[in-house]
Short mmCIF file of C-alpha atoms in Angstrom, two decimals:
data_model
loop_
_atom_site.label_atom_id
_atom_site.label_comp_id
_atom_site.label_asym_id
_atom_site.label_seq_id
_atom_site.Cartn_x
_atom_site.Cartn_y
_atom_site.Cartn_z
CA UNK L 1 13.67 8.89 -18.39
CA UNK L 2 10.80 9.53 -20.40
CA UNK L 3 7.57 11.42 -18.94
CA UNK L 4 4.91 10.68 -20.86
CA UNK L 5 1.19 11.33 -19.14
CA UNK L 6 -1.72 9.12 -20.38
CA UNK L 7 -2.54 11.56 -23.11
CA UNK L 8 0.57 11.26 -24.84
CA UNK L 9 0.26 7.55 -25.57
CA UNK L 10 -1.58 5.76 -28.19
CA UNK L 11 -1.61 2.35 -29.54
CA UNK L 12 1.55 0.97 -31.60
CA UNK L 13 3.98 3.55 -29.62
CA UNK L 14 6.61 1.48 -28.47
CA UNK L 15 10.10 1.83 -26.70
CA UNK L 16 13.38 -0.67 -26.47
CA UNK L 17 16.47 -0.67 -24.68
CA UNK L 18 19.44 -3.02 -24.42
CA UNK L 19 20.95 -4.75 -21.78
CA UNK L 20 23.84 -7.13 -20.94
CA UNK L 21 23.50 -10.15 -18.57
CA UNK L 22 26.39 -9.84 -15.56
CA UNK L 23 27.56 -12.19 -13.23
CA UNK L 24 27.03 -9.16 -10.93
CA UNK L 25 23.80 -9.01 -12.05
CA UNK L 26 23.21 -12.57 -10.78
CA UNK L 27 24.69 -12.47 -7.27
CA UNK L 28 22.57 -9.27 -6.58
CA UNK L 29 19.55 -11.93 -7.45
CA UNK L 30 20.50 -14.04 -5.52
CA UNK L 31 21.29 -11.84 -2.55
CA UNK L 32 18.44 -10.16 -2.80
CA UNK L 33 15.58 -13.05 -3.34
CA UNK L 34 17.68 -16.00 -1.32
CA UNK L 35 17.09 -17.73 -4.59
CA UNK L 36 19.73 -20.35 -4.23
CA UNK L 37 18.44 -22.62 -6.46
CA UNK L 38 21.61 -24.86 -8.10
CA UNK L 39 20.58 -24.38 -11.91
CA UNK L 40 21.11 -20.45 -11.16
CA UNK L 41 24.46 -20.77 -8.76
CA UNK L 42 25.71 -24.32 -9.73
CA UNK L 43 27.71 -24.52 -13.16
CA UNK L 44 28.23 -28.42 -12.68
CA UNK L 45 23.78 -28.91 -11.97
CA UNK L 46 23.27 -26.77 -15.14
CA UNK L 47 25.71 -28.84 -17.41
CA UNK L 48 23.98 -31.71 -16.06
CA UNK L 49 20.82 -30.33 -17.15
CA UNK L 50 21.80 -29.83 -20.55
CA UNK L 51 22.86 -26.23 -20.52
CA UNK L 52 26.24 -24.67 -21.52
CA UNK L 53 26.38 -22.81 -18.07
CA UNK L 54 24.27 -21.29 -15.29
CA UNK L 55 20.66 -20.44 -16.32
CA UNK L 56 19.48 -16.55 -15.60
CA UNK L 57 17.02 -16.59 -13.41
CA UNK L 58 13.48 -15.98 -15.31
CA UNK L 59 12.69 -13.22 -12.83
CA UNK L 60 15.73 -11.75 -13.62
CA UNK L 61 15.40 -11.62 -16.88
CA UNK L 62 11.43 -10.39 -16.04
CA UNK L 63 12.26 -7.84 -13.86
CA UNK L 64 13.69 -5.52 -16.66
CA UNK L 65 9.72 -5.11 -17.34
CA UNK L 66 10.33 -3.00 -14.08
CA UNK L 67 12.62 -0.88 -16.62
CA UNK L 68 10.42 -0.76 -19.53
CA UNK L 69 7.78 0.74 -17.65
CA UNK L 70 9.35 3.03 -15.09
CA UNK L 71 12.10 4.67 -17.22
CA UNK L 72 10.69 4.16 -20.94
CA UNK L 73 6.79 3.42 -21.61
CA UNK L 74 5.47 5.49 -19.69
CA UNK L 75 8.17 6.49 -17.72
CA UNK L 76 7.84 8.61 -14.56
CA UNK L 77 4.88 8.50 -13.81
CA UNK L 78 4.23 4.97 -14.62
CA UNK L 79 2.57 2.33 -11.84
CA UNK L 80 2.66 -0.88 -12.25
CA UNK L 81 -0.43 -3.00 -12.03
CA UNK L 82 0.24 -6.46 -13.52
CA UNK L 83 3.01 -8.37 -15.34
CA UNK L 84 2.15 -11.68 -17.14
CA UNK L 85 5.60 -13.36 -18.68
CA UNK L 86 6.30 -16.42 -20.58
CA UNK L 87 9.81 -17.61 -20.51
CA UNK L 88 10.13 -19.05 -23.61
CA UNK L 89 14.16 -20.19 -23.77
CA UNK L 90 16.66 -20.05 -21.50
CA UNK L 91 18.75 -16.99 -21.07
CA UNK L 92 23.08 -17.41 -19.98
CA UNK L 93 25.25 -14.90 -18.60
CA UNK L 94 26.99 -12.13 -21.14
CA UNK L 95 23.54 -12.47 -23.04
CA UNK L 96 22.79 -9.50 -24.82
CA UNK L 97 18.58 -8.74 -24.37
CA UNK L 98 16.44 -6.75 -25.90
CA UNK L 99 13.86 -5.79 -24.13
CA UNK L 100 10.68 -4.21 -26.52
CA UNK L 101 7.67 -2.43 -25.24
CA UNK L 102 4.47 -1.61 -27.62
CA UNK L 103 1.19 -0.32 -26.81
CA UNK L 104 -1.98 -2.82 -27.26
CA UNK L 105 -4.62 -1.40 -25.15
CA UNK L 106 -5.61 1.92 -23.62
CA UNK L 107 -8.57 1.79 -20.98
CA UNK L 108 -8.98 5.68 -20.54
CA UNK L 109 -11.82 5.58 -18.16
CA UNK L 110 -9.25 3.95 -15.19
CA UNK L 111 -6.07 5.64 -16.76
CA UNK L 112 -4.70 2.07 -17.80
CA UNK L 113 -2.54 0.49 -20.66
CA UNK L 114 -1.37 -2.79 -21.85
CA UNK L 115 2.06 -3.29 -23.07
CA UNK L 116 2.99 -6.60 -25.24
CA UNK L 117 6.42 -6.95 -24.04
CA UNK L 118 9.00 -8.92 -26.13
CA UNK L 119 12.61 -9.58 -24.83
CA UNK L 120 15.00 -11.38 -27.55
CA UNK L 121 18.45 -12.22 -27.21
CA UNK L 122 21.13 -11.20 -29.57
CA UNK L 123 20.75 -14.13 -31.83
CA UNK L 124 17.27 -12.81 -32.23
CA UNK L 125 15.68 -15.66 -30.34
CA UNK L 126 12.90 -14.33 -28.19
CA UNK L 127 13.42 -15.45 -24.26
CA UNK L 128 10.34 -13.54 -22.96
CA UNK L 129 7.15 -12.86 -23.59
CA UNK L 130 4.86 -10.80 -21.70
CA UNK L 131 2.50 -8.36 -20.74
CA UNK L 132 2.47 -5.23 -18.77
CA UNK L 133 -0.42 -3.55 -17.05
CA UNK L 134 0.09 -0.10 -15.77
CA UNK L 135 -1.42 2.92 -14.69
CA UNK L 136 0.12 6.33 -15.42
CA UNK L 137 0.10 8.45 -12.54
CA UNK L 138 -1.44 12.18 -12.30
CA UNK L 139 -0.76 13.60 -8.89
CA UNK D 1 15.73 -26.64 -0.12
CA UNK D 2 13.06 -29.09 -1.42
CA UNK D 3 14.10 -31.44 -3.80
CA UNK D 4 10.43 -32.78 -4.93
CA UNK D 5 10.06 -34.49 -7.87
CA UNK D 6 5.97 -34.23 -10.14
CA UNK D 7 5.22 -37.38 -8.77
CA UNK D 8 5.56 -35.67 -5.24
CA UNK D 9 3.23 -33.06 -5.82
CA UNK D 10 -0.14 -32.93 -5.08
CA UNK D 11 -3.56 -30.40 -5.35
CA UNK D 12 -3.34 -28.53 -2.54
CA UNK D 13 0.18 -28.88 -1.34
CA UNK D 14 1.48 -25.75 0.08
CA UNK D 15 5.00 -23.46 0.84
CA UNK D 16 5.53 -20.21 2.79
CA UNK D 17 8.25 -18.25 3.52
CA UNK D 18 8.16 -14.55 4.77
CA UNK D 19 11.43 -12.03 3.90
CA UNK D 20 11.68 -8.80 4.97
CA UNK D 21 12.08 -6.08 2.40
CA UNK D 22 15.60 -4.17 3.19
CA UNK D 23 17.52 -0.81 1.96
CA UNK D 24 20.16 -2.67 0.21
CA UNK D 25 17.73 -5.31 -1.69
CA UNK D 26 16.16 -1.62 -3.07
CA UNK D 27 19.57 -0.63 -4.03
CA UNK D 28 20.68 -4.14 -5.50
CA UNK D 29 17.36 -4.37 -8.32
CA UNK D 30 18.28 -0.42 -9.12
CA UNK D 31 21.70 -1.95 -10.18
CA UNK D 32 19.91 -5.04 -11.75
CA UNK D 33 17.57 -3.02 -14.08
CA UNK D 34 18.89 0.40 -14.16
CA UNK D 35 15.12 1.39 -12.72
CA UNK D 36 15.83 4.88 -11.74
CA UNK D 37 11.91 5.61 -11.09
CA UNK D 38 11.87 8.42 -9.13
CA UNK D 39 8.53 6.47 -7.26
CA UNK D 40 11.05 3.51 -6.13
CA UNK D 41 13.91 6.12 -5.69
CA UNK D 42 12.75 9.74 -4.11
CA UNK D 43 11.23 9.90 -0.93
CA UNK D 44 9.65 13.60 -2.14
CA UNK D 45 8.67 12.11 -5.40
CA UNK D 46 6.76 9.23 -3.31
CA UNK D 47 5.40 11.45 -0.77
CA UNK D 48 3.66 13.94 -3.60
CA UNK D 49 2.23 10.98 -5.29
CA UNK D 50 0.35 10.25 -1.75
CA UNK D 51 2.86 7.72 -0.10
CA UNK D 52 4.44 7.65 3.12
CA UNK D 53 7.98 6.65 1.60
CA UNK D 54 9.94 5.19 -1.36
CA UNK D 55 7.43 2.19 -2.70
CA UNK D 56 9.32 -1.02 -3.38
CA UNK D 57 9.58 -1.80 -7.13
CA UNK D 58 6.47 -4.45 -7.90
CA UNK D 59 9.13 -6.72 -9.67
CA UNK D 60 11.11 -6.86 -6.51
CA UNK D 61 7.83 -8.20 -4.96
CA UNK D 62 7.35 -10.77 -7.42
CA UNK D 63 10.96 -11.63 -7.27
CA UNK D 64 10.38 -13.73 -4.58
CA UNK D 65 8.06 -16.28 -6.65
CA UNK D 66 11.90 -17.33 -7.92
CA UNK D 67 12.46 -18.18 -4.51
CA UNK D 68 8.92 -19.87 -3.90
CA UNK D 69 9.87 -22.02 -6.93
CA UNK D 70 13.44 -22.59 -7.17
CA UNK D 71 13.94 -23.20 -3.43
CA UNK D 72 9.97 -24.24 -1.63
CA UNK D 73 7.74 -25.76 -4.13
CA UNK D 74 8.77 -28.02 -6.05
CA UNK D 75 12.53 -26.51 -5.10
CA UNK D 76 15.85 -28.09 -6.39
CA UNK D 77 14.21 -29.28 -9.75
CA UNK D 78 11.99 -25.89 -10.54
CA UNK D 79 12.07 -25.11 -14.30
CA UNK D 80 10.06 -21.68 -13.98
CA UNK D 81 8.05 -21.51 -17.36
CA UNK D 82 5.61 -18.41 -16.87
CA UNK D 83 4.25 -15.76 -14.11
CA UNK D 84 1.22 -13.67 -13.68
CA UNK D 85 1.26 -11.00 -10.98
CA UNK D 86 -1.26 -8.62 -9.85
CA UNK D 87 0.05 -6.02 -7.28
CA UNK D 88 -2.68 -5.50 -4.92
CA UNK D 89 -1.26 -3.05 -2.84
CA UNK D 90 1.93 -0.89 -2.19
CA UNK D 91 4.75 -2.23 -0.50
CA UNK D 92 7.36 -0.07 2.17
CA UNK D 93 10.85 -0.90 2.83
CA UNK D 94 10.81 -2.67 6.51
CA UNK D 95 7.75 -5.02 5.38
CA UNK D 96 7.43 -8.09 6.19
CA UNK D 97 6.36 -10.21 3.66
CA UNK D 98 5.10 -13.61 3.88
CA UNK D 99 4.85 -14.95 0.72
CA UNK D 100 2.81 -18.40 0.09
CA UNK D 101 2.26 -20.49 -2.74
CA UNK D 102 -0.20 -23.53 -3.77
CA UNK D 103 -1.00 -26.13 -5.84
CA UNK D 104 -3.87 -25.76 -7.96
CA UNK D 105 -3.63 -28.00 -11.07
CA UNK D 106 -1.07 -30.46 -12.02
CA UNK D 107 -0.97 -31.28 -15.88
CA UNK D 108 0.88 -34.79 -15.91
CA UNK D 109 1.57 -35.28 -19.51
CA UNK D 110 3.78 -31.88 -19.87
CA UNK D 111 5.10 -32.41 -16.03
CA UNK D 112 3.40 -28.66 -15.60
CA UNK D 113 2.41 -27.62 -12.04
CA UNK D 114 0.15 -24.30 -11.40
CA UNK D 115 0.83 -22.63 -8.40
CA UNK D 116 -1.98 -19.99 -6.52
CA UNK D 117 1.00 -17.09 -5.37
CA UNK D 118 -0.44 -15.33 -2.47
CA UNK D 119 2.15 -12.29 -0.61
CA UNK D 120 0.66 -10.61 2.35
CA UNK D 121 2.72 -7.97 4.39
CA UNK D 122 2.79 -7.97 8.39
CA UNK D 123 -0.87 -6.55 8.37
CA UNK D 124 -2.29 -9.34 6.93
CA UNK D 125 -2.74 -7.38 3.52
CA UNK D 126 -2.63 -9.04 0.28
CA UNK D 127 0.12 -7.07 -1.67
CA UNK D 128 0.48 -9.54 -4.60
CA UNK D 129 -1.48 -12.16 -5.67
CA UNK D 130 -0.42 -13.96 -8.97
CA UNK D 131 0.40 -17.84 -10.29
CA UNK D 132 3.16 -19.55 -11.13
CA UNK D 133 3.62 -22.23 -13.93
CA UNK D 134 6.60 -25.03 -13.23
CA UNK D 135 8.10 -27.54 -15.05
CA UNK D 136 10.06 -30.08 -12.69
CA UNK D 137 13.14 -31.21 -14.24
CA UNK D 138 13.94 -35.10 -14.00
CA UNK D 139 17.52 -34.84 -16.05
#
């Protein structure tokens, strides 16, 4: 986990990590949010929509943003203000994302960054697009 | 769950549900995201940064906007295309969330719906306030 404080960051820095979409992943989604929508938990409803398989939840797939900022960019100190996402293309199970951070803005009067956040799958495709507000925490 | 289709939906229509925010739903989106935060994850940590107790992850908050789509408004047919979330103020595990959602603008020629996202705790306190954009699926 990193630990940076506001002083160590500056515009362009930016931090990525991998991660590999489980069924596991899914069901504690589900269990946790009550999300029971079919195109999530119904194979048969997503084929009928035109998908290969069950669809990954969006939030799913946005709540790695939780990651970015609380282990990577800033790391431990980080708090969360805002999150802004796009999903741009749906994501299926054993997807491999890539989840991108990079610094855009720095607002050093009320200790706060912006973070353009970019997840792409391993095809390259981008899924998710998105923004991170957060504050960096000093005691 | 709701099974309403864009022509169903009007300005103004509204949802609610309220969920309250357990041990194991903390422990479930650490597994999810790997988010080992020591904020979300150390009661000491939490209590030197000025809190009574672990705070729940923001993204687990907003989480719940799946739900408000995918099962509430429009429900069966969601296609979640993009968030915004602001987090207000902290949330504890044992809240009570009640977390409401309404129609603000309805753009007929890409099937879009905005939704006004509004999650108060027990005390009447906004937590979260954000939007959600929905397509609703017809095949």
């Amino acid at each position: 986990m990193n630990e940076y404080r506001f002083e160590d960051i500056y515009i362009g820095m930016e931090e990525a990590f991998s991660v590999t979409i489980t069924e596991e992943m899914m069901s504690h989604f589900t269990e946790i949010t009550g999300d029971i929508n079919p195109l999530h938990n119904d194979e048969d409803f997503a084929k009928a929509m035109h998908h290969p398989s069950r669809v990954v939840y969006g939030m799913l797939t946005a709540s790695f943003i939780s990651t970015l900022g609380g282990v990577y960019l800033p790391g431990k100190y980080c708090l969360i203000q805002g999150v802004e996402v796009k999903f741009a293309k749906p994501v299926y199970i054993g997807d491999v994302l890539l989840v991108s951070g990079k610094v855009t803005e720095l607002h050093e009067s009320v200790g706060q960054l912006t973070i353009k956040v970019t997840i792409k799958n391993q095809d390259g495709t981008t899924v998710c697009k998105g923004k991170l507000k957060a504050g960096v925490m000093t005691e």
